[in-house]
Structure formats: structure tokens, C-alpha cells
CSV table of C-alpha atoms and ligand atoms in Angstrom, one decimal:
chain,number,residue,atom,x,y,z
A,1,MET,CA,62.4,60.2,128.1
A,2,SER,CA,60.4,57.0,128.8
A,3,VAL,CA,62.0,53.7,130.1
A,4,VAL,CA,61.3,50.6,128.5
A,5,LYS,CA,62.6,47.3,130.5
A,6,GLY,CA,64.8,49.3,132.5
A,7,VAL,CA,66.4,51.3,129.5
A,8,ALA,CA,66.3,55.2,128.9
A,9,MET,CA,64.5,55.8,125.7
A,10,ARG,CA,65.1,59.4,123.9
A,11,THR,CA,61.9,61.0,122.4
A,12,VAL,CA,63.0,62.3,119.0
A,13,TYR,CA,61.3,64.2,116.2
A,14,VAL,CA,60.8,63.3,112.9
A,15,ASN,CA,58.6,65.2,110.6
A,16,GLY,CA,56.3,66.9,112.4
A,17,ALA,CA,55.8,64.1,115.3
A,18,TYR,CA,57.6,63.2,118.6
A,19,VAL,CA,58.0,59.6,119.1
A,20,PRO,CA,60.0,57.3,121.3
A,21,GLU,CA,63.4,56.6,119.4
A,22,THR,CA,62.6,52.9,118.4
A,23,GLU,CA,59.5,54.1,117.0
A,24,ALA,CA,61.1,56.9,114.3
A,25,LYS,CA,61.2,55.8,110.8
A,26,VAL,CA,62.3,57.4,107.6
A,27,SER,CA,61.9,56.0,104.2
A,28,VAL,CA,64.4,53.8,102.7
A,29,PHE,CA,64.1,56.3,99.7
A,30,ASP,CA,65.0,59.3,101.3
A,31,ARG,CA,67.6,61.1,99.6
A,32,ALA,CA,70.0,61.6,102.4
A,33,PHE,CA,70.1,57.4,102.4
A,34,LEU,CA,70.8,57.2,98.9
A,35,PHE,CA,72.7,60.1,97.8
A,36,GLY,CA,74.0,62.1,101.0
A,37,ASP,CA,71.6,64.3,99.8
A,38,GLY,CA,71.0,66.0,103.3
A,39,ILE,CA,72.3,68.6,105.4
A,40,TYR,CA,72.5,69.0,109.5
A,41,GLU,CA,73.4,71.3,112.3
A,42,VAL,CA,74.8,70.6,115.9
A,43,ALA,CA,73.8,72.6,118.9
A,44,SER,CA,75.1,72.5,122.0
A,45,VAL,CA,73.0,72.7,125.2
A,46,LEU,CA,74.4,73.9,128.8
A,47,GLY,CA,72.1,74.5,131.6
A,48,GLY,CA,69.3,73.3,129.5
A,49,LYS,CA,69.9,76.3,127.2
A,50,LEU,CA,71.1,76.5,123.5
A,51,ILE,CA,74.5,77.8,122.6
A,52,ASP,CA,75.0,80.2,119.7
A,53,PHE,CA,71.6,78.8,118.4
A,54,PRO,CA,70.3,81.8,115.9
A,55,ALA,CA,74.0,81.3,114.1
A,56,HIS,CA,73.4,77.5,113.7
A,57,VAL,CA,70.1,78.1,112.2
A,58,ALA,CA,71.1,81.0,110.1
A,59,ARG,CA,74.0,78.2,108.7
A,60,LEU,CA,71.2,75.7,108.1
A,61,HIS,CA,69.6,78.4,105.8
A,62,ARG,CA,73.2,78.9,104.0
A,63,SER,CA,73.2,75.1,103.3
A,64,ALA,CA,69.8,74.3,102.1
A,65,ASN,CA,70.2,77.3,99.7
A,66,GLU,CA,74.0,76.4,98.2
A,67,LEU,CA,71.9,73.1,97.8
A,68,GLY,CA,68.8,74.4,96.0
A,69,MET,CA,66.9,72.2,99.1
A,70,ARG,CA,63.4,73.3,100.1
A,71,PHE,CA,62.9,75.0,103.6
A,72,ASN,CA,59.6,74.4,104.8
A,73,VAL,CA,59.6,74.9,108.4
A,74,SER,CA,59.8,78.1,110.3
A,75,ASP,CA,62.9,79.3,112.8
A,76,GLU,CA,60.4,79.6,115.3
A,77,ASP,CA,59.3,76.2,114.9
A,78,ILE,CA,62.7,75.1,114.9
A,79,LEU,CA,63.5,76.8,117.8
A,80,ALA,CA,60.5,75.2,119.6
A,81,ILE,CA,61.2,71.9,118.7
A,82,HIS,CA,64.8,72.0,120.1
A,83,ARG,CA,63.1,73.1,123.5
A,84,GLU,CA,60.9,70.4,123.5
A,85,LEU,CA,63.0,67.8,122.7
A,86,ILE,CA,65.3,69.2,126.0
A,87,ASP,CA,62.7,69.5,128.0
A,88,ARG,CA,61.1,65.9,127.3
A,89,ASN,CA,64.7,64.2,127.4
A,90,GLY,CA,65.5,66.5,130.2
A,91,VAL,CA,68.8,67.3,128.6
A,92,GLU,CA,71.0,70.0,131.1
A,93,GLU,CA,74.3,69.3,129.0
A,94,GLY,CA,74.6,67.6,125.8
A,95,VAL,CA,73.5,68.6,121.8
A,96,VAL,CA,70.7,68.6,119.9
A,97,TYR,CA,71.4,67.0,116.2
A,98,LEU,CA,69.0,68.6,113.4
A,99,GLN,CA,69.3,67.0,109.7
A,100,MET,CA,67.0,68.2,107.0
A,101,THR,CA,67.0,66.2,103.8
A,102,ARG,CA,65.5,66.9,100.0
A,103,GLY,CA,63.0,64.4,100.5
A,104,ALA,CA,62.0,60.9,99.8
A,105,VAL,CA,61.5,59.8,96.1
A,106,ASP,CA,62.0,56.8,94.1
A,107,ARG,CA,65.8,56.6,93.0
A,108,ASP,CA,67.1,58.9,90.6
A,109,PHE,CA,70.3,60.7,90.1
A,110,LEU,CA,67.6,63.9,89.0
A,111,PHE,CA,65.9,65.5,91.7
A,112,ASP,CA,62.7,67.7,91.9
A,113,THR,CA,63.1,70.0,94.9
A,114,ASP,CA,59.8,71.7,94.2
A,115,ASN,CA,57.6,68.6,94.6
A,116,LEU,CA,59.8,67.0,97.6
A,117,GLU,CA,58.5,67.1,100.9
A,118,PRO,CA,61.7,67.6,103.0
A,119,THR,CA,62.2,65.2,105.8
A,120,LEU,CA,63.0,66.5,109.2
A,121,VAL,CA,64.6,64.7,112.1
A,122,LEU,CA,66.2,65.9,115.5
A,123,PHE,CA,67.2,63.8,118.6
A,124,THR,CA,69.2,64.9,121.7
A,125,GLN,CA,72.5,63.4,123.3
A,126,THR,CA,73.2,63.7,126.7
A,127,ARG,CA,76.8,64.1,127.4
A,128,PRO,CA,79.1,66.1,129.5
A,129,LEU,CA,80.7,68.9,127.5
A,130,ILE,CA,82.1,71.0,130.0
A,131,ASP,CA,84.4,68.4,132.2
A,132,THR,CA,85.6,66.1,129.7
A,133,PRO,CA,88.8,64.1,129.0
A,134,VAL,CA,89.5,66.7,126.2
A,135,ALA,CA,89.5,69.5,128.1
A,136,ARG,CA,91.3,68.1,130.8
A,137,ASN,CA,94.0,66.3,128.8
A,138,GLY,CA,93.6,67.6,125.1
A,139,LEU,CA,93.7,65.8,122.0
A,140,LYS,CA,96.4,64.2,119.9
A,141,ILE,CA,96.7,65.1,116.2
A,142,VAL,CA,98.0,63.4,113.2
A,143,SER,CA,97.9,64.9,109.7
A,144,ILE,CA,96.2,63.4,106.9
A,145,PRO,CA,95.3,64.7,103.1
A,146,ASP,CA,92.0,66.4,102.6
A,147,LEU,CA,90.5,64.3,100.1
A,148,ARG,CA,87.3,65.6,100.3
A,149,TRP,CA,85.1,67.3,97.7
A,150,GLY,CA,85.2,70.9,96.7
A,151,ARG,CA,82.1,72.1,99.1
A,152,CYS,CA,83.5,71.6,102.1
A,153,ASP,CA,81.9,75.1,103.1
A,154,ILE,CA,78.0,73.4,102.8
A,155,LYS,CA,77.1,71.5,106.4
A,156,THR,CA,76.2,68.2,104.5
A,157,VAL,CA,75.9,64.5,105.7
A,158,GLN,CA,78.3,63.2,103.4
A,159,LEU,CA,80.6,62.3,106.7
A,160,LEU,CA,82.4,59.1,105.0
A,161,TYR,CA,86.1,60.9,104.6
A,162,PRO,CA,85.9,62.8,108.4
A,163,SER,CA,84.9,58.9,109.6
A,164,LEU,CA,88.1,57.4,107.9
A,165,GLY,CA,90.3,60.3,109.0
A,166,LYS,CA,89.0,59.8,112.6
A,167,MET,CA,89.7,56.0,112.3
A,168,GLU,CA,93.4,56.8,110.7
A,169,ALA,CA,93.9,59.0,113.4
A,170,LYS,CA,92.7,56.3,116.2
A,171,SER,CA,95.0,53.4,114.1
A,172,ARG,CA,98.1,55.9,114.8
A,173,GLY,CA,97.6,56.2,118.4
A,174,ALA,CA,96.0,59.7,118.1
A,175,ASP,CA,92.7,61.4,118.8
A,176,ASP,CA,91.8,63.4,115.6
A,177,ALA,CA,93.6,64.4,112.1
A,178,TRP,CA,93.9,67.7,111.1
A,179,MET,CA,94.0,67.9,106.9
A,180,VAL,CA,96.0,69.3,104.7
A,181,ARG,CA,95.3,70.3,101.0
A,182,ASP,CA,97.7,72.3,99.0
A,183,GLY,CA,100.5,72.5,101.3
A,184,VAL,CA,98.2,74.2,104.7
A,185,VAL,CA,95.8,73.0,107.4
A,186,THR,CA,92.4,73.1,106.2
A,187,GLU,CA,90.6,72.0,109.2
A,188,GLY,CA,89.8,68.8,111.6
A,189,THR,CA,88.1,66.5,110.6
A,190,SER,CA,85.1,67.7,112.4
A,191,ASN,CA,86.2,70.6,114.0
A,192,ASN,CA,88.1,74.0,113.1
A,193,ALA,CA,91.8,74.2,113.4
A,194,PHE,CA,93.8,77.2,115.3
A,195,ILE,CA,97.2,77.5,116.1
A,196,VAL,CA,98.9,80.1,118.9
A,197,THR,CA,102.2,81.9,117.9
A,198,LYS,CA,105.0,82.2,120.2
A,199,ASN,CA,103.2,85.9,120.9
A,200,GLY,CA,100.2,84.6,121.6
A,201,ALA,CA,98.2,85.6,118.8
A,202,ILE,CA,95.9,82.9,117.8
A,203,VAL,CA,95.7,82.2,114.0
A,204,THR,CA,93.1,80.1,111.6
A,205,ARG,CA,92.8,80.1,107.8
A,206,PRO,CA,90.2,82.2,106.4
A,207,LEU,CA,86.8,81.1,105.3
A,208,SER,CA,86.6,79.4,101.6
A,209,ASN,CA,85.1,76.5,100.1
A,210,GLU,CA,87.7,74.4,101.8
A,211,ILE,CA,86.1,74.7,105.0
A,212,LEU,CA,83.0,74.6,107.2
A,213,PRO,CA,82.5,78.1,108.6
A,214,GLY,CA,82.3,77.0,112.1
A,215,ILE,CA,79.9,78.7,114.6
A,216,THR,CA,82.5,78.3,117.5
A,217,ARG,CA,85.0,79.4,115.1
A,218,ALA,CA,83.5,82.6,114.4
A,219,ALA,CA,81.9,83.5,118.4
A,220,LEU,CA,85.4,82.7,119.5
A,221,MET,CA,87.4,85.0,117.2
A,222,THR,CA,84.9,87.8,118.1
A,223,TYR,CA,85.2,87.1,121.9
A,224,SER,CA,89.4,86.8,121.4
A,225,ALA,CA,89.2,89.9,119.6
A,226,ALA,CA,87.0,91.7,122.2
A,227,SER,CA,89.1,90.2,125.0
A,228,GLY,CA,92.6,91.8,123.6
A,229,THR,CA,93.6,88.5,122.1
A,230,PRO,CA,95.3,89.1,118.5
A,231,VAL,CA,93.5,87.2,115.8
A,232,GLU,CA,95.3,86.6,112.6
A,233,GLU,CA,93.0,85.0,109.8
A,234,ARG,CA,95.5,83.4,107.5
A,235,GLU,CA,96.8,80.3,105.9
A,236,PHE,CA,99.6,77.9,108.1
A,237,THR,CA,101.3,74.8,107.5
A,238,ILE,CA,101.5,71.4,109.7
A,239,GLU,CA,105.4,72.6,110.1
A,240,GLU,CA,104.4,75.9,111.7
A,241,ALA,CA,101.2,74.3,113.9
A,242,ARG,CA,104.1,71.6,114.9
A,243,ASP,CA,106.4,74.6,115.9
A,244,ALA,CA,103.5,76.7,117.4
A,245,ALA,CA,103.3,77.6,121.3
A,246,GLU,CA,99.7,76.0,121.4
A,247,ALA,CA,96.9,74.6,119.2
A,248,PHE,CA,93.5,73.9,119.5
A,249,ILE,CA,90.3,73.2,117.9
A,250,THR,CA,86.6,74.3,117.9
A,251,SER,CA,83.3,72.8,117.4
A,252,ALA,CA,79.8,73.0,118.9
A,253,SER,CA,80.4,69.7,120.7
A,254,VAL,CA,84.0,70.5,122.1
A,255,PHE,CA,83.9,74.4,122.6
A,256,VAL,CA,87.8,75.2,122.7
A,257,GLY,CA,89.6,71.5,122.6
A,258,PRO,CA,93.4,72.0,123.5
A,259,VAL,CA,95.7,69.9,121.2
A,260,ILE,CA,99.1,68.6,122.5
A,261,SER,CA,100.7,67.1,120.2
A,262,ILE,CA,100.8,66.8,116.2
A,263,ASP,CA,102.3,64.3,114.4
A,264,GLY,CA,104.1,63.1,117.4
A,265,ILE,CA,105.8,66.3,118.4
A,266,GLU,CA,104.5,67.4,121.3
A,267,LEU,CA,103.0,71.0,121.9
A,268,SER,CA,102.8,72.9,125.2
A,269,GLY,CA,104.8,70.5,127.1
A,270,GLY,CA,102.2,68.1,126.0
A,271,LYS,CA,99.6,69.4,128.2
A,272,PRO,CA,96.8,71.9,127.5
A,273,GLY,CA,98.3,75.5,127.0
A,274,PRO,CA,97.5,78.4,129.0
A,275,VAL,CA,96.1,80.7,126.3
A,276,THR,CA,93.9,77.7,125.1
A,277,LEU,CA,92.7,77.2,128.5
A,278,GLY,CA,91.7,80.8,128.8
A,279,LEU,CA,89.7,81.2,125.4
A,280,ARG,CA,88.0,77.8,126.7
A,281,GLN,CA,86.6,79.6,129.5
A,282,THR,CA,85.9,83.0,128.0
A,283,TYR,CA,84.2,80.8,125.4
A,284,VAL,CA,81.7,78.9,127.7
A,285,GLU,CA,81.4,82.4,129.9
A,286,GLU,CA,80.2,84.4,126.8
A,287,SER,CA,78.2,81.8,125.2
A,288,LEU,CA,76.5,81.2,128.5
A,289,LYS,CA,75.5,85.1,128.4
A,290,ARG,CA,73.7,84.5,125.2
A,291,ALA,CA,72.3,81.1,125.7
A,292,LEU,CA,68.4,80.8,124.9
B,1,PDD,N1,81.1,69.2,113.2
B,1,PDD,N2,84.6,72.0,110.9
B,1,PDD,C1,83.9,70.7,110.2
B,1,PDD,C2,84.2,69.8,109.1
B,1,PDD,C3,82.9,70.2,111.2
B,1,PDD,O1,82.1,69.1,110.7
B,1,PDD,C4,82.6,71.2,112.5
B,1,PDD,C5,81.4,70.8,112.9
B,1,PDD,C6,83.1,72.2,112.5
B,1,PDD,C7,82.6,73.3,113.4
B,1,PDD,O2,81.8,73.9,113.4
B,1,PDD,P1,80.9,74.5,114.4
B,1,PDD,O3,82.0,75.3,115.2
B,1,PDD,O4,79.8,74.9,113.9
B,1,PDD,O5,80.2,73.0,115.2
B,1,PDD,C8,84.1,72.7,111.4
B,1,PDD,C9,79.8,69.3,113.9
B,1,PDD,C10,80.0,69.4,115.8
B,1,PDD,C11,79.7,67.4,114.1
B,1,PDD,O6,80.0,66.9,112.7
B,1,PDD,O7,79.2,66.8,114.7
């Protein structure tokens, strides 16, 4: 991290070079800029260490594979770049954002993956993840129709609909939105959706092309099952969610985020529920044991 006129400036990574953020450049012909032809990962950092890192790299490979995108960096180098950025920017708590695109070429709908050099950009964001307003107070959720494309399982940078969904939630006095397709909840705009039944089981819909296979979702399900919390992988309606004992979201940047109302209907007395808070603690403790 360097300082220019009193403003702390991050060091970011662009195509092999570590540069001050104001000097980082990507071509205007980059396919992610013109076509949304890029994939990304967000990995969290606690105590200067990466959470769930191998799973994030595995999903990056899967996303590239599904899009037939070249992958020309080794997993060792990806980890080394993350570590270097955490170190150079002094990140104790926050996230590392990674974006890989198909590359830069004159604008054309057709693309020649084999002859394109993928663009690789990484940057850090220092921010609290443990002691946050969301963890303390919970989130108000509204439901919106899921109008995204048919391959929501690929982590692409096409985030316009989720961004509009968050803006709609804000305009309706809420914090975030859950999306509903064919009568059932798919996921949150940038997170996976869970409910807690009155019997204390946690429920989340099964993986398919309609949702992102969340890394936090998978880890939490494993830790829950191991600690004796029943896990049900099945679809649920927004009506069932509004009537649930508790609800929560999972994502790399929030971990386990309590939901305190859905479409104006309060859950768990309008405050974070005990099962959710317990799972949040379990997730953080277990992840730290495995942090890299
Ligand atoms: N979002 N579903 C969607 C649509 C997401 O965008 C995300 C992550 C998740 C949760 O996945 P994970 O547990 O692997 O973070 C589910 C990231 C954090 C983002 O876009 O910032």
C-alpha cells in the first residue's frame, strides 16, 4: 500500500504486474468490458489468511471450463498472487477479488479462445467481516422474480440483474432480495438462501443451473451435518420462508447473515435467530481452522 497526497492507495495485480491502483489498465477491447465475457471469485480473509481457498480455485476452473475459456495460470501462482496482495496491502480482514476474462480482441461476437491471452486482475478490499451491522442486526429481505439467464451456476461478471435487485430492495426499504422462479426461492442476489424449520433443520434448495454452487453454502452444510443440525436440500416457497422459524444467507463476504424479515413479515422476533447465530459461529471457527 502506497500513500499519494495522504490517500492510501492499494497495490493491485494486472496481467503479471503489481501496480498502484491508479496505474492499473485493461484494454477497452477486453471481452469482459464489451460482452460480460469474464468470470470471478471473491475469497475472504480473516487474520490475514484465506478462507475456503481451494474450493474457490476449484470453482474458478469449473467456470472457465463451462465457458471454454483458456486458463493459463497455475493454482500455485493464484495462491501466491493472493498472498502477495494480502501482504502488500496489509489486509487482516477483508476480501480478495479475482477476475479472469477471455482476453482482449477487436469487437466481434465470435471469439477465438485458443489465440487469446486471458486477462487476470486481482485486488483487495479491507473491511470488517466478523463484527458487522449485518451480523448484529440482520437483513430485511424482499422477494423479486428471478429474471436471470439459464446458467446461474457459472460465476460470471454479468451482475446487472442482481445489482438492479439490490437497488429495488433498497427502494422498498430492505437490504437485499431473494429471487423466485417457478414458485420457489432460487437464491439471494449475491448469496445462497436458507431457512430454519420449526424443528431446527436447515433447508436450502438443491444445486442446479439456476443457482451458484456457493462455497460458503457447501462448507456450512458440512459443518452443520457434523455438529448434528439436520440439513434438508429441497426447494422451498417464499411463503414457507416467511413462515419459517429463522432464515439466513451465506456468501464469502458475509459468511452466515441472519434474515430478520421477508416482504415485511418478521422472522425470529425481528432479530437474528439463535440457530443462525450458532451456525455463524461454527462456520467462522471451522473455517479459521482450515484457513491458508
Ligand atoms: N457472491 N449466489 C450468488 C448469485 C452469488 O453471487 C454468490 C457470491 C453466492 C455465494 O457464493 P460463495 O459462498 O461462494 O461466496 C451465491 C459474491 C460474494 C459476490 O458477488 O460478491
